[in-house]
CSV table of C-alpha atoms and ligand atoms in Angstrom, one decimal:
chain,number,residue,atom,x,y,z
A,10,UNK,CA,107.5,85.5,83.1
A,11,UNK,CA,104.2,85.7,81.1
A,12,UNK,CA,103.5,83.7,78.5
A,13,UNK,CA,102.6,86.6,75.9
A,14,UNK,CA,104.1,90.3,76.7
A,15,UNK,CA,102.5,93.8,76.4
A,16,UNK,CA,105.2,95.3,74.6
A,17,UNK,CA,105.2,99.0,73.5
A,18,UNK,CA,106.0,99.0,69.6
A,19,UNK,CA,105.3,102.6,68.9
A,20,UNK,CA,105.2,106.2,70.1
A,21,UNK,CA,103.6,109.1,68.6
A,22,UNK,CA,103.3,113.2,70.1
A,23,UNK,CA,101.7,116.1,69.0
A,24,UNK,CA,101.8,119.3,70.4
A,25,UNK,CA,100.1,122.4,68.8
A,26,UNK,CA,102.2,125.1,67.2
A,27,UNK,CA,101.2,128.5,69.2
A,28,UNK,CA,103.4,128.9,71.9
A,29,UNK,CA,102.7,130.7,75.3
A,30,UNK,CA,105.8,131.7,77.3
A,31,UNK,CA,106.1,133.0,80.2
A,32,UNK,CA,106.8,136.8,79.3
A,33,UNK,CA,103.3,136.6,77.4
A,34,UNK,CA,101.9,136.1,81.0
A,35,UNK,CA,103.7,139.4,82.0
A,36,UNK,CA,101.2,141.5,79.8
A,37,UNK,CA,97.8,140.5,81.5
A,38,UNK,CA,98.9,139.0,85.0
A,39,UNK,CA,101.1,139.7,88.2
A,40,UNK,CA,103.8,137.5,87.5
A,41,UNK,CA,107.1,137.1,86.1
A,42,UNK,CA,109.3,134.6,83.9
A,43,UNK,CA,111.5,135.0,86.4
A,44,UNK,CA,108.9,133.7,89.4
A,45,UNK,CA,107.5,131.1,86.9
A,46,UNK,CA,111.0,129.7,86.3
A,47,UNK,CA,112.2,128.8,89.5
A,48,UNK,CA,109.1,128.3,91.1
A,49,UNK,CA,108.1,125.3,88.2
A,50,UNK,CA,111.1,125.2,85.6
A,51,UNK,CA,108.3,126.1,83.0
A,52,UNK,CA,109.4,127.9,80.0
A,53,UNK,CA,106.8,127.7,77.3
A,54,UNK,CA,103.4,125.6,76.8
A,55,UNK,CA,101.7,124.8,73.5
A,56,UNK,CA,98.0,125.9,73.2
A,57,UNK,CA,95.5,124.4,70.9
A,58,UNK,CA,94.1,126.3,67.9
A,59,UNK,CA,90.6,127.6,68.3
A,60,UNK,CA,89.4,125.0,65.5
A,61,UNK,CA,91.7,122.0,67.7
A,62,UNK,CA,90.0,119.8,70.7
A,63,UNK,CA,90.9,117.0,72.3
A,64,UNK,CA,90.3,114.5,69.9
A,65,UNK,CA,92.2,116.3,67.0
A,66,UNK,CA,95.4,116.1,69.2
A,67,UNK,CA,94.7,112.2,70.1
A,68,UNK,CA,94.3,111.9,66.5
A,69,UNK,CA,97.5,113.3,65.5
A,70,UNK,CA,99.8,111.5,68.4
A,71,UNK,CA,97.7,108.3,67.6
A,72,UNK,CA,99.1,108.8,63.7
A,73,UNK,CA,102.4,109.1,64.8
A,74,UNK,CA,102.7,106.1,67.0
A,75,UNK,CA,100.8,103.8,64.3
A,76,UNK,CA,103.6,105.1,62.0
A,77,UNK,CA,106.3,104.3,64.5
A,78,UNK,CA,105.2,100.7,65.2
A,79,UNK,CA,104.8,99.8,61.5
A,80,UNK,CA,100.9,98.0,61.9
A,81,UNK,CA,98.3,98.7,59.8
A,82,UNK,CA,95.8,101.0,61.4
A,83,UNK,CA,93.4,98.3,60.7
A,84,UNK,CA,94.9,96.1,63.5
A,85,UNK,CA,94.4,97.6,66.2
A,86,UNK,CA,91.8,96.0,68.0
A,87,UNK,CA,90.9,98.9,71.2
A,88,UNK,CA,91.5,102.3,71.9
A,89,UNK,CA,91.8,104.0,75.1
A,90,UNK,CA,92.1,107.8,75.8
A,91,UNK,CA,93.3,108.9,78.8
A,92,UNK,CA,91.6,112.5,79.5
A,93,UNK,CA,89.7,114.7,81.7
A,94,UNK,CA,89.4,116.9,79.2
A,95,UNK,CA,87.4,115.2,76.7
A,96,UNK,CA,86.5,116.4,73.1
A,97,UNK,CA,82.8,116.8,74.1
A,98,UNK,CA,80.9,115.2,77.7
A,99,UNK,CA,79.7,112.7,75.4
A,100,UNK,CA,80.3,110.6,73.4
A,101,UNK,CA,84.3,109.8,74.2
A,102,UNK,CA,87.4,110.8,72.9
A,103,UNK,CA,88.1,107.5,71.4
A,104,UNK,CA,85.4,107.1,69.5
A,105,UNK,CA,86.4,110.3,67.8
A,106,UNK,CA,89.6,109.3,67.6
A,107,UNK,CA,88.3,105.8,65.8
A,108,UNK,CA,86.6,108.2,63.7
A,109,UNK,CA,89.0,110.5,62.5
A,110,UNK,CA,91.4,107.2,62.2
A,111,UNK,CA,88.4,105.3,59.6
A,112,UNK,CA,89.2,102.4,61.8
A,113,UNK,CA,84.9,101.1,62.7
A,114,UNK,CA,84.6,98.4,64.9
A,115,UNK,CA,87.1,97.8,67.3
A,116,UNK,CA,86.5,99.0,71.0
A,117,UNK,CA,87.3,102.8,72.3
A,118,UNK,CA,86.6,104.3,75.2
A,119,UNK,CA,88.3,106.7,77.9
A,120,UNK,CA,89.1,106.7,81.3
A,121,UNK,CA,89.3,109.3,83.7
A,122,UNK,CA,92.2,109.3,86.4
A,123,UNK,CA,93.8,113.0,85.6
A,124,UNK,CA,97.4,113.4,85.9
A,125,UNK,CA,97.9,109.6,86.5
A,126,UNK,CA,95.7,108.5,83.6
A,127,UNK,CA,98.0,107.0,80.9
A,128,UNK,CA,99.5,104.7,83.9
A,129,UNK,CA,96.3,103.8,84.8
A,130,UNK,CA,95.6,103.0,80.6
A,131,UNK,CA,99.0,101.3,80.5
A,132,UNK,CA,97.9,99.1,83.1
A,133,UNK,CA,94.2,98.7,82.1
A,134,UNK,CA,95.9,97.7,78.5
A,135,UNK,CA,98.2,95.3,80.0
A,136,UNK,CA,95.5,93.5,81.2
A,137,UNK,CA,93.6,92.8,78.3
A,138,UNK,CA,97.1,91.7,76.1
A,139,UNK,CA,98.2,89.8,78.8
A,140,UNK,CA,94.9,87.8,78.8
A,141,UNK,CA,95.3,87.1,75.2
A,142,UNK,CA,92.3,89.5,74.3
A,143,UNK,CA,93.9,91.5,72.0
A,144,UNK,CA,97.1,92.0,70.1
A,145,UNK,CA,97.4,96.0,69.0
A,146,UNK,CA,96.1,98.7,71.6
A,147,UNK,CA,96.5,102.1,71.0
A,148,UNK,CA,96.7,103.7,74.3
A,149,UNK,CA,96.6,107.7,74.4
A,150,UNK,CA,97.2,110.9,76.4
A,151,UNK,CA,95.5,113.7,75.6
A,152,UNK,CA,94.4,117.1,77.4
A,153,UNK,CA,92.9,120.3,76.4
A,154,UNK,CA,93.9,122.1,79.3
A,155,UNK,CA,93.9,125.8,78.0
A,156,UNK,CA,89.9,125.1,77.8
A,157,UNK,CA,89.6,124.5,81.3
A,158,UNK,CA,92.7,126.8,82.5
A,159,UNK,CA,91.6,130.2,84.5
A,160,UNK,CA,94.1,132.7,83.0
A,161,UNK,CA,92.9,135.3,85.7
A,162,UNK,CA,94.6,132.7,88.4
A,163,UNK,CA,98.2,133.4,88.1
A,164,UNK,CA,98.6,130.5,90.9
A,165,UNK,CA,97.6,127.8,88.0
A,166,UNK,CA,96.9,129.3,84.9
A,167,UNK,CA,101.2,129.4,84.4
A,168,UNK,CA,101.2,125.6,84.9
A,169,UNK,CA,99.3,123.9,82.3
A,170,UNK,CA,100.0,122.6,78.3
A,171,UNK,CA,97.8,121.2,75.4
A,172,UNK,CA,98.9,118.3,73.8
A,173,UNK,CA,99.1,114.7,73.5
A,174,UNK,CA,101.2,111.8,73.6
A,175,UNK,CA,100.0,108.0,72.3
A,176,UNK,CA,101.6,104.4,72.4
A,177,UNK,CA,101.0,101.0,70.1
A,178,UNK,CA,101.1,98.1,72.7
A,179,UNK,CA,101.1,94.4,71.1
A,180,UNK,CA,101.0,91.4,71.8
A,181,UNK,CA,104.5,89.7,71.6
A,182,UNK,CA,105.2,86.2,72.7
A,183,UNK,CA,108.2,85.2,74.9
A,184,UNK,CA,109.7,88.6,74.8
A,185,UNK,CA,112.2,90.1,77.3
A,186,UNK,CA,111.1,93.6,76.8
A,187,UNK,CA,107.0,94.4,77.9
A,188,UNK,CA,105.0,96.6,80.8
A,189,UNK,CA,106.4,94.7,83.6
A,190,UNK,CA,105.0,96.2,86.3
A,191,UNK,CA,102.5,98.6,86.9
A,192,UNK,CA,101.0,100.4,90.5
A,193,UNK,CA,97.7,102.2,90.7
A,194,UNK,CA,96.2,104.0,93.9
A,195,UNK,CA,93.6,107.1,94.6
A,196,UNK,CA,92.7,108.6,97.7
A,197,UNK,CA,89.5,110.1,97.0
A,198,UNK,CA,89.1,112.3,100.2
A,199,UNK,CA,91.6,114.2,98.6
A,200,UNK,CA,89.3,115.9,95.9
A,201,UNK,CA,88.7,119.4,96.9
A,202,UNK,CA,92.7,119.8,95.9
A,203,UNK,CA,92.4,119.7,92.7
A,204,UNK,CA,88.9,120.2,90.5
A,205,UNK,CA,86.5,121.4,88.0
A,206,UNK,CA,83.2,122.3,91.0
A,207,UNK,CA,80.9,122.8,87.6
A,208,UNK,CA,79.7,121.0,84.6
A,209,UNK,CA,79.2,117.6,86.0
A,210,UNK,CA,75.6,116.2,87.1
A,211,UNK,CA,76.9,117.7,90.9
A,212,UNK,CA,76.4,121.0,89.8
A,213,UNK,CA,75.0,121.7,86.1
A,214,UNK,CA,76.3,124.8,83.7
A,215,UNK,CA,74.4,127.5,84.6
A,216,UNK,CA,74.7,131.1,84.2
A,217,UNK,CA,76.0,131.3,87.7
A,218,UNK,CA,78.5,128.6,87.3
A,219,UNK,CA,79.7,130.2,84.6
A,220,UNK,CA,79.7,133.8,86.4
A,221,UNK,CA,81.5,132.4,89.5
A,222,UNK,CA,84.5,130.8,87.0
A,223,UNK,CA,83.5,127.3,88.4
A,224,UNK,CA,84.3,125.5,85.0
A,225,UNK,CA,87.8,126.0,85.2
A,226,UNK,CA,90.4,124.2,87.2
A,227,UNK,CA,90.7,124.9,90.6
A,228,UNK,CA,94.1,123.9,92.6
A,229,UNK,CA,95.6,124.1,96.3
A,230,UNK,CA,99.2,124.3,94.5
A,231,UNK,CA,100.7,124.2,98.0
A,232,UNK,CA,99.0,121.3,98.9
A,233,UNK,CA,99.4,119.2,95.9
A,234,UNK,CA,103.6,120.1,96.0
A,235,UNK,CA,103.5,118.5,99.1
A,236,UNK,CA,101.5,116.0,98.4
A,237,UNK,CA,103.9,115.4,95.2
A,238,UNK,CA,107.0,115.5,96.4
A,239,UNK,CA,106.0,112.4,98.9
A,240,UNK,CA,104.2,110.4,96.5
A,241,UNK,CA,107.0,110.6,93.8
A,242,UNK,CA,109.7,109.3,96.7
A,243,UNK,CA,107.2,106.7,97.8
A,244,UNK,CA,106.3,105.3,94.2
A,245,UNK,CA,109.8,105.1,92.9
A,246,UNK,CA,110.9,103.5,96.2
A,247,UNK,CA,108.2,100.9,95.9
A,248,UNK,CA,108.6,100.2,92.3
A,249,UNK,CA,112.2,99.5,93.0
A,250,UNK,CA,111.6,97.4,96.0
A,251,UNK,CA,108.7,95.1,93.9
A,252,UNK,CA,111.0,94.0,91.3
A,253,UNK,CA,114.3,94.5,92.9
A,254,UNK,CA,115.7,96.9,90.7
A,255,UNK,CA,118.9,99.1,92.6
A,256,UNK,CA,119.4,102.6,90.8
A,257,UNK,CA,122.1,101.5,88.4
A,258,UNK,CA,118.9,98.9,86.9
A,259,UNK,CA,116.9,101.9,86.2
A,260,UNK,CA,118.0,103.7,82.8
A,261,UNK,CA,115.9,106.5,82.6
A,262,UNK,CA,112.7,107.9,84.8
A,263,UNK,CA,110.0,109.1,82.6
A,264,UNK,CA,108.0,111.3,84.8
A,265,UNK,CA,104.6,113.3,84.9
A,266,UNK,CA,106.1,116.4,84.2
A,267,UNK,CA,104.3,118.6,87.2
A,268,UNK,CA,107.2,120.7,88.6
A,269,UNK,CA,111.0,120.7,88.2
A,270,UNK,CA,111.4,121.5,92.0
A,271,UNK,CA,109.1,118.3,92.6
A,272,UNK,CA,110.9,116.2,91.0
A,273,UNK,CA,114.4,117.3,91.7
A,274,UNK,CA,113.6,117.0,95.1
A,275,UNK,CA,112.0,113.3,95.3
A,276,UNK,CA,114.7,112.0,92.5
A,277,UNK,CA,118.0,113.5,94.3
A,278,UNK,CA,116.5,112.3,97.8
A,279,UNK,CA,116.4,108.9,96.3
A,280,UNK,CA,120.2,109.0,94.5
A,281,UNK,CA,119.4,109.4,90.9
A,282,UNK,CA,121.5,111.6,88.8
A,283,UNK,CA,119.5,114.1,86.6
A,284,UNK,CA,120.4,112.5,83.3
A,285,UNK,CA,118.6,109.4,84.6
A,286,UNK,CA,115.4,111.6,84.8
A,287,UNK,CA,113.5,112.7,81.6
A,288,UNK,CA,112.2,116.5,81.9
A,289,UNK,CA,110.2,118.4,79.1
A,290,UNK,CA,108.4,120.5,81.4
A,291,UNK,CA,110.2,123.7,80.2
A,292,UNK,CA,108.8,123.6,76.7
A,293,UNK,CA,105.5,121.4,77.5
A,294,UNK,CA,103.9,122.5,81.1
A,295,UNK,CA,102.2,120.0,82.8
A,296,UNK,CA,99.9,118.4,80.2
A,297,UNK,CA,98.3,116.2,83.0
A,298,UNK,CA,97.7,112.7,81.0
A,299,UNK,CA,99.3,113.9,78.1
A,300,UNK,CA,102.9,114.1,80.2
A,301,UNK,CA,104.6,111.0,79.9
A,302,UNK,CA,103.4,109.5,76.8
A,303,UNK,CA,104.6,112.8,75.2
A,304,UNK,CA,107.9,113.1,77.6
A,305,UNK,CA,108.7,108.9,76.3
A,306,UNK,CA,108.4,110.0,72.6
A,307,UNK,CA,110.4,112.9,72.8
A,308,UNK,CA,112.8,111.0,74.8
A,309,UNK,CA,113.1,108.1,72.3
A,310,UNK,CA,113.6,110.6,69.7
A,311,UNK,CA,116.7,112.3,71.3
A,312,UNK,CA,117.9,109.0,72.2
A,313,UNK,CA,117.6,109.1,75.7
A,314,UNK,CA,115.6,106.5,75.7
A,315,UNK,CA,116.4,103.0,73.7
A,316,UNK,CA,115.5,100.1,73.1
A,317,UNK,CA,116.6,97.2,76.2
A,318,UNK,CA,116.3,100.1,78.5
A,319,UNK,CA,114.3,99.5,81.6
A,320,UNK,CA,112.3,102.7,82.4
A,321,UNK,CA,110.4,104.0,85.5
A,322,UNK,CA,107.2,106.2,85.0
A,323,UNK,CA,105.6,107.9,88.0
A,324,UNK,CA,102.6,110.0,88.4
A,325,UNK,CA,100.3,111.8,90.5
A,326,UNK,CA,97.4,113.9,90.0
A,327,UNK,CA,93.7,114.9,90.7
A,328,UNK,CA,91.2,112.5,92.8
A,329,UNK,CA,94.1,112.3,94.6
A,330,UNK,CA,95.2,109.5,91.9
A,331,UNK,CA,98.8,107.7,92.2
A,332,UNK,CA,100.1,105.2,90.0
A,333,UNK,CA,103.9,103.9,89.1
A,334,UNK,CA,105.4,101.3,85.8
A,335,UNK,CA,108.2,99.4,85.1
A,336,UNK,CA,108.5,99.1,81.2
A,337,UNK,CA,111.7,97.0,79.2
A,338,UNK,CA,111.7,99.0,76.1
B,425,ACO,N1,103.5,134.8,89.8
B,425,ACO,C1,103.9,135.5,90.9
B,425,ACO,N2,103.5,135.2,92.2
B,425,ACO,C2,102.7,134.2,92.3
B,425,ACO,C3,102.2,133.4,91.3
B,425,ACO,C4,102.7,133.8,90.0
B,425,ACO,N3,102.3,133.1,88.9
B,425,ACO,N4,101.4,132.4,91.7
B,425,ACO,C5,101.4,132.5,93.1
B,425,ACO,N5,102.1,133.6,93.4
B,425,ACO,C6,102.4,134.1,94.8
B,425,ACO,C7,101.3,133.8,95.8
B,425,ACO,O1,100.2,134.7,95.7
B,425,ACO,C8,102.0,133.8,97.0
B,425,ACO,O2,102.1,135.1,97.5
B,425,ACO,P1,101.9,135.5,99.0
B,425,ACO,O3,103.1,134.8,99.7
B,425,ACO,O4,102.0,137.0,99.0
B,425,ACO,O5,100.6,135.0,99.4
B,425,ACO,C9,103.4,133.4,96.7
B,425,ACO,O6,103.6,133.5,95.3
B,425,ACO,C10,103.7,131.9,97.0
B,425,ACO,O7,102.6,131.1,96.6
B,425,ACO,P2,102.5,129.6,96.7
B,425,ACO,O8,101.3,129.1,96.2
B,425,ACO,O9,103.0,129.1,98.1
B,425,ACO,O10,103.7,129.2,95.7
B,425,ACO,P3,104.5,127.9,95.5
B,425,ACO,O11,105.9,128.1,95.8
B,425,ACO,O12,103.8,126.8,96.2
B,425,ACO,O13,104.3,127.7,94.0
B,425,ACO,C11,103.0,126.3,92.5
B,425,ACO,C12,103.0,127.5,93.4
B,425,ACO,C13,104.0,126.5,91.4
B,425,ACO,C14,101.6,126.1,92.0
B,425,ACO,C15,103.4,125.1,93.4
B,425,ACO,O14,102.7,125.0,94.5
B,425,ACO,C16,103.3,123.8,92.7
B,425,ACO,O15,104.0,123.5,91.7
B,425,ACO,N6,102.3,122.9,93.1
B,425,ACO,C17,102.2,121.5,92.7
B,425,ACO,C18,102.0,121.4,91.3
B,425,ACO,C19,100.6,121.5,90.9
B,425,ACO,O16,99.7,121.8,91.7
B,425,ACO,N7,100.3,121.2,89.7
B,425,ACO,C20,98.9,121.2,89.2
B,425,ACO,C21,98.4,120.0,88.6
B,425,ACO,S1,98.4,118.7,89.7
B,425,ACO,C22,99.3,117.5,89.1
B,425,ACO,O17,99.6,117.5,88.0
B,425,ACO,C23,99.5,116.6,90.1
């Protein structure tokens, strides 16, 4: 065991108040609750204010999760946000975040790894605590998504949730609880699944981009679900495998909330029982990095998650990204 553990001390969501269900999608698209429902288990989504970006959300869920860990805001010595959906292309959400939080001086920056990015900011954090860097990272999941959303593509637009979900990870030193385990992969031949085509340096805003709808999110749903239902069997097998954990070991699975058919499928195949699998996804949507972090606090909040439990997170998202963790609460 490591000498010092990255422990999570706090957790912290926010998800704006309007609230877009699925028979609001009946009065401007083809579709029905009914086909939304047991095609994704989707209910409702929260949508950001017009005056609310990315960083406002990360500032909120950051707020929370300070509170919950008890530190002084002063403490914390990095912060990451996890989006592809940043506040503005430049700078990054963090250093809003820092900003808003009147916390000058320690590090921020984001990362980009879509659906799988708070994994891949869990593990990235790990490092650093690990190392004896730093003692109090703030770690953060946030997504604009209605920004980016095509609400004349009733194949995607139905999917997606604003929000954002944020951790407090310290330093703690011989500790039996911590991030024990973490898994990241990508295959980036996988790309044209799942994209924005415009408003990178590959193909600049224009008025033609704009025209053609090329700033929104395009996805190969069929695709990705199948792509999702094998990567969510694989990752929990190999996580369970790697630190020889049997079913019974595993108290709860925290999972990017993509689709209740995905994960009822992978999660059955494997033996677990559904109470031993978090699911917000029919109030939330998929919130792509804001999933987890968001599903954990809500989780610990009803109790469903406590502390001594061992939990499994999985994910899977654009680039193709992958990415698995093994946390001791
Ligand atoms: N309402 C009614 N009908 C619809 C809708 C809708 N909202 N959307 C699509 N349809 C139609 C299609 O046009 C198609 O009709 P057709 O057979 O006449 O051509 C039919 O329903 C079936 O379409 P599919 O795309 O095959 O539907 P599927 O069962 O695959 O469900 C969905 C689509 C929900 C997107 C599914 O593929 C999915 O969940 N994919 C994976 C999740 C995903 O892509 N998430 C996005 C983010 S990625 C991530 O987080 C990893």
């Amino acid at each position: 065991m490591e000498k010092v553990q990255a422990v999570i001390t706090g957790t912290g969501r926010y998800l704006p108040e309007k609230i877009l269900t699925n028979h609001d999608f009946e009065k401007f698209l083809d579709t029905s609750d009914e086909w939304i429902t047991t095609r994704t288990g989707i209910k409702t989504r929260h949508i950001a204010d017009d005056n609310q970006a990315t960083a406002d959300l990360a500032y909120y869920a950051a707020e929370n999760a300070i509170k919950d860990a008890g530190i002084d805001k002063n403490d914390i010595d990095l912060i990451i946000v996890s989006t592809f959906t940043p506040h503005m292309p430049l700078p990054s959400t963090a250093c809003f975040v820092q900003e808003k939080l009147g916390i000058a001086g320690c590090g921020a920056f984001d990362i980009s790894a879509a659906c799988s990015g708070f994994i891949y900011g869990m593990s990235i954090a790990r490092q650093f605590i690990v190392g004896g860097i730093y003692k109090n990272i703030l770690l953060i999941g946030a997504e604009t998504m209605s920004r980016f959303t095509d609400y004349k593509d009733r194949g995607s637009c139905i999917l997606f949730g604003d929000g954002a979900g944020a951790i407090v990870i310290s330093a703690q030193e011989q500790s039996d609880k911590g991030i024990i385990y973490t898994k990241l992969a990508a295959d980036g031949s996988g790309w044209p699944l799942l994209h924005i085509p415009a408003g990178g340096s590959h193909r600049p805003a224009s008025v033609q981009t704009v025209e053609n709808r090329e700033h929104y999110i395009k996805l190969k749903g069929r695709e990705i679900y199948k792509f999702a239902v094998q990567k969510m069997q694989e990752l929990i097998e190999d996580a369970m495998v790697q630190n020889n954990l049997s079913v019974e070991d595993i108290d709860m699975i925290v999972p990017h909330q993509v689709n209740k058919r995905i994960t009822d499928s992978a999660c059955g195949h494997l033996g677990f029982p559904t109470e031993k699998v978090f699911l917000n996804i029919s109030q939330v949507g998929n919130t792509s990095a804001a999933s987890i972090p968001i599903a954990l606090d809500q989780a610990m909040e009803e109790g469903k998650v406590k502390q001594g439990d061992t939990i499994l997170m999985v994910a899977f998202g654009a680039g193709l990204t992958w990415a698995s963790a093994v946390i001791k609460m």
